[in-house]
Amino acid sequence: MEHGPDNAALWLYELGEYQLCELAGDGHAEHASMLCNDDARPPQDLWLLWTGEDEPRKTRIAELPACPAAINRGRTNAWHCILFAEHPAVHSWEISDPLGDLIKQQAKEEAYRRFDQPDQDPD
């Protein structure tokens, strides 16, 4: 991968042992977490894939093409699926991320607190 790490195994070790699966729901053969993306054309991303919940897990690192799906959000705005091509389950825009939502809400509250503004949703 042109813009990826030189030594993927060492880089993965430095990330630590915890990765969150980016796929929705259960019942898929492998879990997947994007390690890095590449702006190549066609886009290729580096993914960590693993099976099993308990040790020892079977893991692999794979360079996979990006999912081509996108939905229009107005005339000039589109949301692109950030998963890999032919991924199981739904596209990324249909996946809820409770942890991400909590972090976003806490960051918003902290910003309002720091700037001494009432807590109101700017959306």
Coordinates of C-alpha atoms in Angstrom, one line a residue:
M1 CA 0.0 0.0 0.0
E2 CA 1.6 3.3 -1.1
H3 CA 0.5 5.4 1.9
G4 CA 0.3 2.6 4.5
P5 CA 2.8 1.6 7.2
D6 CA 6.2 0.1 6.1
N7 CA 5.9 -2.7 8.6
A8 CA 2.1 -3.5 9.1
A9 CA 2.8 -6.2 11.8
L10 CA 4.9 -3.8 13.9
W11 CA 2.4 -1.0 13.4
L12 CA -0.5 -3.2 14.5
Y13 CA 1.5 -4.2 17.6
E14 CA 1.9 -0.6 18.5
L15 CA -1.8 0.1 18.2
G16 CA -2.4 -2.2 21.1
E17 CA -4.5 -5.3 21.5
Y18 CA -8.0 -3.7 21.3
Q19 CA -9.7 -3.1 18.1
L20 CA -13.5 -2.4 17.6
C21 CA -15.3 -4.2 14.8
E22 CA -16.8 -1.7 12.3
L23 CA -19.4 -4.1 11.0
A24 CA -23.0 -4.0 12.1
G25 CA -24.6 -6.8 14.0
D26 CA -23.6 -10.4 14.5
G27 CA -23.5 -13.4 12.3
H28 CA -20.7 -12.4 10.0
A29 CA -17.7 -14.8 9.6
E30 CA -15.1 -12.1 10.4
H31 CA -14.8 -8.9 12.4
A32 CA -13.1 -6.0 10.7
S33 CA -11.4 -2.8 11.7
M34 CA -9.9 -0.3 9.2
L35 CA -6.2 0.3 10.0
C36 CA -5.5 3.0 7.4
N37 CA -6.9 4.2 4.1
D38 CA -5.2 5.1 0.8
D39 CA -6.2 7.7 -1.7
A40 CA -5.2 5.6 -4.6
R41 CA -7.6 5.1 -7.5
P42 CA -9.4 2.8 -7.1
P43 CA -9.2 3.3 -3.3
Q44 CA -7.7 0.5 -1.3
D45 CA -7.8 0.3 2.5
L46 CA -5.8 -1.7 5.0
W47 CA -8.0 -3.8 7.3
L48 CA -7.5 -6.0 10.3
L49 CA -9.8 -9.0 10.1
W50 CA -10.3 -11.6 12.9
T51 CA -12.5 -14.5 13.9
G52 CA -13.5 -15.6 17.3
E53 CA -14.2 -13.8 20.6
D54 CA -11.7 -15.7 22.8
E55 CA -8.0 -16.2 22.6
P56 CA -6.4 -17.3 20.5
R57 CA -8.0 -15.3 17.7
K58 CA -7.2 -15.9 14.1
T59 CA -6.2 -12.6 12.6
R60 CA -5.1 -11.4 9.2
I61 CA -4.3 -8.1 7.6
A62 CA -5.7 -7.4 4.1
E63 CA -5.7 -4.7 1.6
L64 CA -9.3 -4.5 0.4
P65 CA -11.0 -2.2 -2.2
A66 CA -13.4 0.4 -0.8
C67 CA -17.1 -0.2 -1.0
P68 CA -18.5 1.8 -4.0
A69 CA -21.9 2.6 -2.4
A70 CA -22.9 6.2 -1.8
I71 CA -26.2 8.0 -1.1
N72 CA -26.9 11.5 -2.2
R73 CA -27.5 14.1 0.5
G74 CA -28.5 17.1 -1.6
R75 CA -27.1 18.4 -4.9
T76 CA -23.4 18.4 -4.1
N77 CA -23.2 16.2 -1.0
A78 CA -22.9 12.4 -0.8
W79 CA -22.2 10.0 2.0
H80 CA -19.8 7.2 0.9
C81 CA -19.7 3.9 2.7
I82 CA -16.4 3.7 4.6
L83 CA -16.3 -0.2 4.7
F84 CA -14.7 -2.5 2.2
A85 CA -16.3 -3.8 -1.0
E86 CA -18.7 -6.7 -0.6
H87 CA -18.8 -6.3 3.2
P88 CA -21.5 -8.2 5.2
A89 CA -24.5 -6.4 6.7
V90 CA -25.5 -2.8 6.1
H91 CA -23.5 0.2 4.8
S92 CA -21.6 2.4 7.2
W93 CA -24.2 5.2 7.2
E94 CA -26.8 2.8 8.6
I95 CA -24.6 1.7 11.6
S96 CA -25.1 3.4 14.9
D97 CA -22.1 4.0 17.1
P98 CA -23.2 4.5 20.7
L99 CA -19.6 5.1 22.0
G100 CA -18.9 7.6 19.2
D101 CA -22.2 9.4 19.9
L102 CA -21.3 9.6 23.6
I103 CA -17.9 11.0 22.8
K104 CA -19.4 13.5 20.4
Q105 CA -21.9 14.7 23.0
Q106 CA -19.3 15.0 25.7
A107 CA -17.1 17.0 23.3
K108 CA -20.0 19.3 22.4
E109 CA -20.8 19.9 26.1
E110 CA -17.2 20.6 26.9
A111 CA -17.0 23.1 24.1
Y112 CA -20.1 24.9 25.4
R113 CA -18.7 24.9 28.9
R114 CA -15.4 26.4 27.8
F115 CA -17.0 29.1 25.8
D116 CA -19.6 29.8 28.5
Q117 CA -22.5 29.4 26.1
P118 CA -25.9 27.7 26.9
D119 CA -26.1 24.1 26.0
Q120 CA -27.9 24.2 22.7
D121 CA -27.7 22.0 19.7
P122 CA -26.2 23.9 16.7
D123 CA -27.8 21.5 14.2

